[in-house]
């Protein structure tokens, strides 16, 4: 169940503090509340999560925020992904996220490590392909859950678009780019796998994007390579910087107008370098 807003009592119980402390923080402007028609306080889930992460509060009742409780088994993320335990993976990842770990660090750290291990363990077997598809689907669920917990981007937020090129079926890397950029306040539109560069360019124009990412995991098709330079140059002329990344990025000729980066953390760092990440007040 997706929780869109919580009461001060629910948030207080979720982080194990008294309701009066929470009301005091709201009166002091540390947490933004809205009022119902009857005058009762309500807190948007994205604001509640922002407050939890910024104040380093410890979540004791994730269920009150609409999240599964952490798995009691203590199983490692890789094992949970191998078994396709979606709820346990969401609990694992969202607990770290609520503890203040940036989305980029979750992507470059535990998620990447677990998927790399799965790629090695299950290579070239029929069961392995099933495990890889299922683990991918669970990662998609976990990343989608993180996005529902992030505050809506501000009306004046910068925007970014991206995807993976034709012939590239990989769902997770591009979704990671979008979720990590959203985490730093950028409006990020993920077009997903099999996105022709012309479509990414069109979306960038429509969104007036300052940044476009292209995530390349499969060896890129000759048609993609043939137009990569003009794609990057044309977007750059229109104020969109292209960032190329993914496992195959070292096999790409990076045009002077574009950037190349190895991790999701570096993508966020490039966005910060271009001043697309606004300091959050409070
Ligand atoms: C899941 C999976 C699949 C699934 C994909 C399902 C789906 N719809 O997404 C399926 C089963 C379809 C699949 C198929 C194949 N796969 Co596969 N697959 C994987 C696996 C296990 C996970 C992929 C993933 O999501 N990784 C998670 C991402 C986040 O990790 P990452 O790509 O390293 O990304 C990091 C950085 O590169 C960077 N990054 C990524 N994108 C971007 C973008 C930008 C802009 C920036 C800045 C940074 C950035 O940040 C990320 C986080 O740190 C990998 C193992 C692995 N190590 O990744 C193998 C792997 C990629 N697959 C591999 C292979 C061989 C294949 C097949 C050829 C198998 C076959 N014999 O048919 C096919 C080819 C498919 C194709 N058309 O290309 C090999 C590739 C080896 C190589 N030479 O590169 C790997 C590495 C497994 C292995 N160890 O052998 N696969």
Coordinates of C-alpha atoms in Angstrom, one line a residue, residues 30-167:
X30 CA 11.5 22.0 10.9
X31 CA 8.9 19.9 9.2
X32 CA 6.3 21.1 6.8
X33 CA 2.7 20.3 7.6
X34 CA -0.6 21.0 5.8
X35 CA -4.0 21.2 7.5
X36 CA -7.2 19.2 6.7
X37 CA -10.4 21.2 6.4
X38 CA -11.0 20.3 10.0
X39 CA -7.7 21.9 11.0
X40 CA -5.8 18.6 11.6
X41 CA -2.1 18.4 10.7
X42 CA -1.0 16.2 7.9
X43 CA 2.5 15.5 6.5
X44 CA 3.2 14.5 2.9
X45 CA 5.2 11.2 2.8
X46 CA 8.0 12.8 0.9
X47 CA 8.3 15.6 3.5
X48 CA 8.2 13.0 6.3
X49 CA 11.0 11.0 4.7
X50 CA 13.1 14.2 4.0
X51 CA 12.7 15.1 7.7
X52 CA 13.7 11.5 8.8
X53 CA 16.8 11.5 6.7
X54 CA 17.9 15.1 7.5
X55 CA 17.4 14.7 11.2
X56 CA 19.0 11.2 11.2
X57 CA 15.9 9.9 13.0
X58 CA 15.8 6.1 13.4
X59 CA 12.7 4.4 12.0
X60 CA 11.3 1.8 14.3
X61 CA 8.0 1.3 12.6
X62 CA 8.5 1.4 8.8
X63 CA 5.0 -0.1 8.3
X64 CA 3.5 3.2 9.4
X65 CA 5.2 4.8 6.4
X66 CA 3.8 2.0 4.1
X67 CA 7.1 0.1 4.1
X68 CA 7.7 -3.6 4.9
X69 CA 9.5 -4.3 8.2
X70 CA 13.1 -5.4 7.9
X71 CA 13.6 -9.1 7.5
X72 CA 14.5 -10.8 10.7
X73 CA 16.6 -13.4 8.9
X74 CA 19.6 -11.2 8.5
X75 CA 20.2 -12.7 5.0
X76 CA 22.5 -10.8 2.8
X77 CA 21.1 -8.7 -0.1
X78 CA 22.5 -11.1 -2.7
X79 CA 20.7 -14.1 -1.2
X80 CA 17.4 -12.1 -1.0
X81 CA 17.8 -11.1 -4.6
X82 CA 18.7 -14.6 -5.7
X83 CA 15.5 -15.9 -4.1
X84 CA 13.4 -13.0 -5.5
X85 CA 12.3 -11.8 -2.0
X86 CA 10.9 -8.5 -3.1
X87 CA 9.5 -7.3 0.3
X88 CA 12.7 -8.2 2.2
X89 CA 14.8 -6.4 -0.5
X90 CA 12.6 -3.3 -0.2
X91 CA 12.9 -3.4 3.6
X92 CA 16.7 -3.8 3.3
X93 CA 17.2 -0.9 0.9
X94 CA 14.6 1.5 2.3
X95 CA 16.0 1.1 5.8
X96 CA 19.4 2.3 4.6
X97 CA 17.8 5.0 2.6
X98 CA 15.9 6.2 5.7
X99 CA 19.1 6.1 7.6
X100 CA 20.4 8.8 5.3
X101 CA 22.4 6.8 2.7
X102 CA 22.1 8.7 -0.6
X103 CA 20.4 6.8 -3.4
X104 CA 23.6 7.0 -5.5
X105 CA 25.5 5.2 -2.8
X106 CA 22.9 2.5 -2.6
X107 CA 23.2 1.9 -6.3
X108 CA 27.0 2.0 -6.6
X109 CA 27.3 0.0 -3.3
X110 CA 25.1 -2.9 -2.3
X111 CA 22.8 -3.1 -5.3
X112 CA 25.7 -3.1 -7.8
X113 CA 27.7 -5.6 -5.7
X114 CA 24.7 -8.0 -5.4
X115 CA 23.9 -7.9 -9.1
X116 CA 27.6 -8.4 -10.0
X117 CA 27.7 -11.5 -7.8
X118 CA 24.5 -12.8 -9.4
X119 CA 26.0 -12.3 -12.8
X120 CA 29.1 -14.4 -11.8
X121 CA 27.2 -17.1 -9.8
X122 CA 24.6 -17.9 -12.3
X123 CA 26.4 -17.4 -15.6
X124 CA 25.3 -19.5 -18.6
X125 CA 22.6 -21.7 -16.9
X126 CA 18.9 -21.7 -17.6
X127 CA 18.2 -21.2 -14.0
X128 CA 20.7 -18.3 -13.9
X129 CA 18.8 -16.5 -16.6
X130 CA 15.6 -16.9 -14.5
X131 CA 17.4 -15.7 -11.4
X132 CA 18.8 -12.6 -13.3
X133 CA 15.3 -11.7 -14.6
X134 CA 13.7 -12.1 -11.2
X135 CA 16.5 -10.1 -9.4
X136 CA 16.1 -7.4 -12.0
X137 CA 12.4 -7.2 -11.3
X138 CA 13.0 -7.0 -7.5
X139 CA 15.5 -4.2 -8.0
X140 CA 13.0 -2.3 -10.2
X141 CA 10.4 -2.7 -7.3
X142 CA 12.9 -1.4 -4.8
X143 CA 14.0 1.6 -6.9
X144 CA 10.3 2.4 -7.6
X145 CA 9.6 2.3 -3.9
X146 CA 12.4 4.8 -3.2
X147 CA 11.0 7.2 -5.8
X148 CA 7.6 7.1 -4.1
X149 CA 9.4 8.1 -0.8
X150 CA 11.2 11.1 -2.4
X151 CA 9.6 14.5 -2.3
X152 CA 8.0 15.8 -5.6
X153 CA 10.6 17.9 -7.3
X154 CA 10.1 21.7 -6.9
X155 CA 8.3 23.5 -9.8
X156 CA 11.6 25.3 -10.6
X157 CA 13.7 22.1 -10.4
X158 CA 16.2 21.4 -13.2
X159 CA 15.3 18.4 -15.3
X160 CA 17.1 15.4 -16.9
X161 CA 16.1 12.6 -19.2
X162 CA 17.7 9.4 -20.3
X163 CA 17.6 5.8 -21.2
X164 CA 19.5 2.8 -22.7
X165 CA 19.9 2.6 -26.5
X166 CA 18.3 0.1 -28.9
X167 CA 19.5 -3.4 -28.5

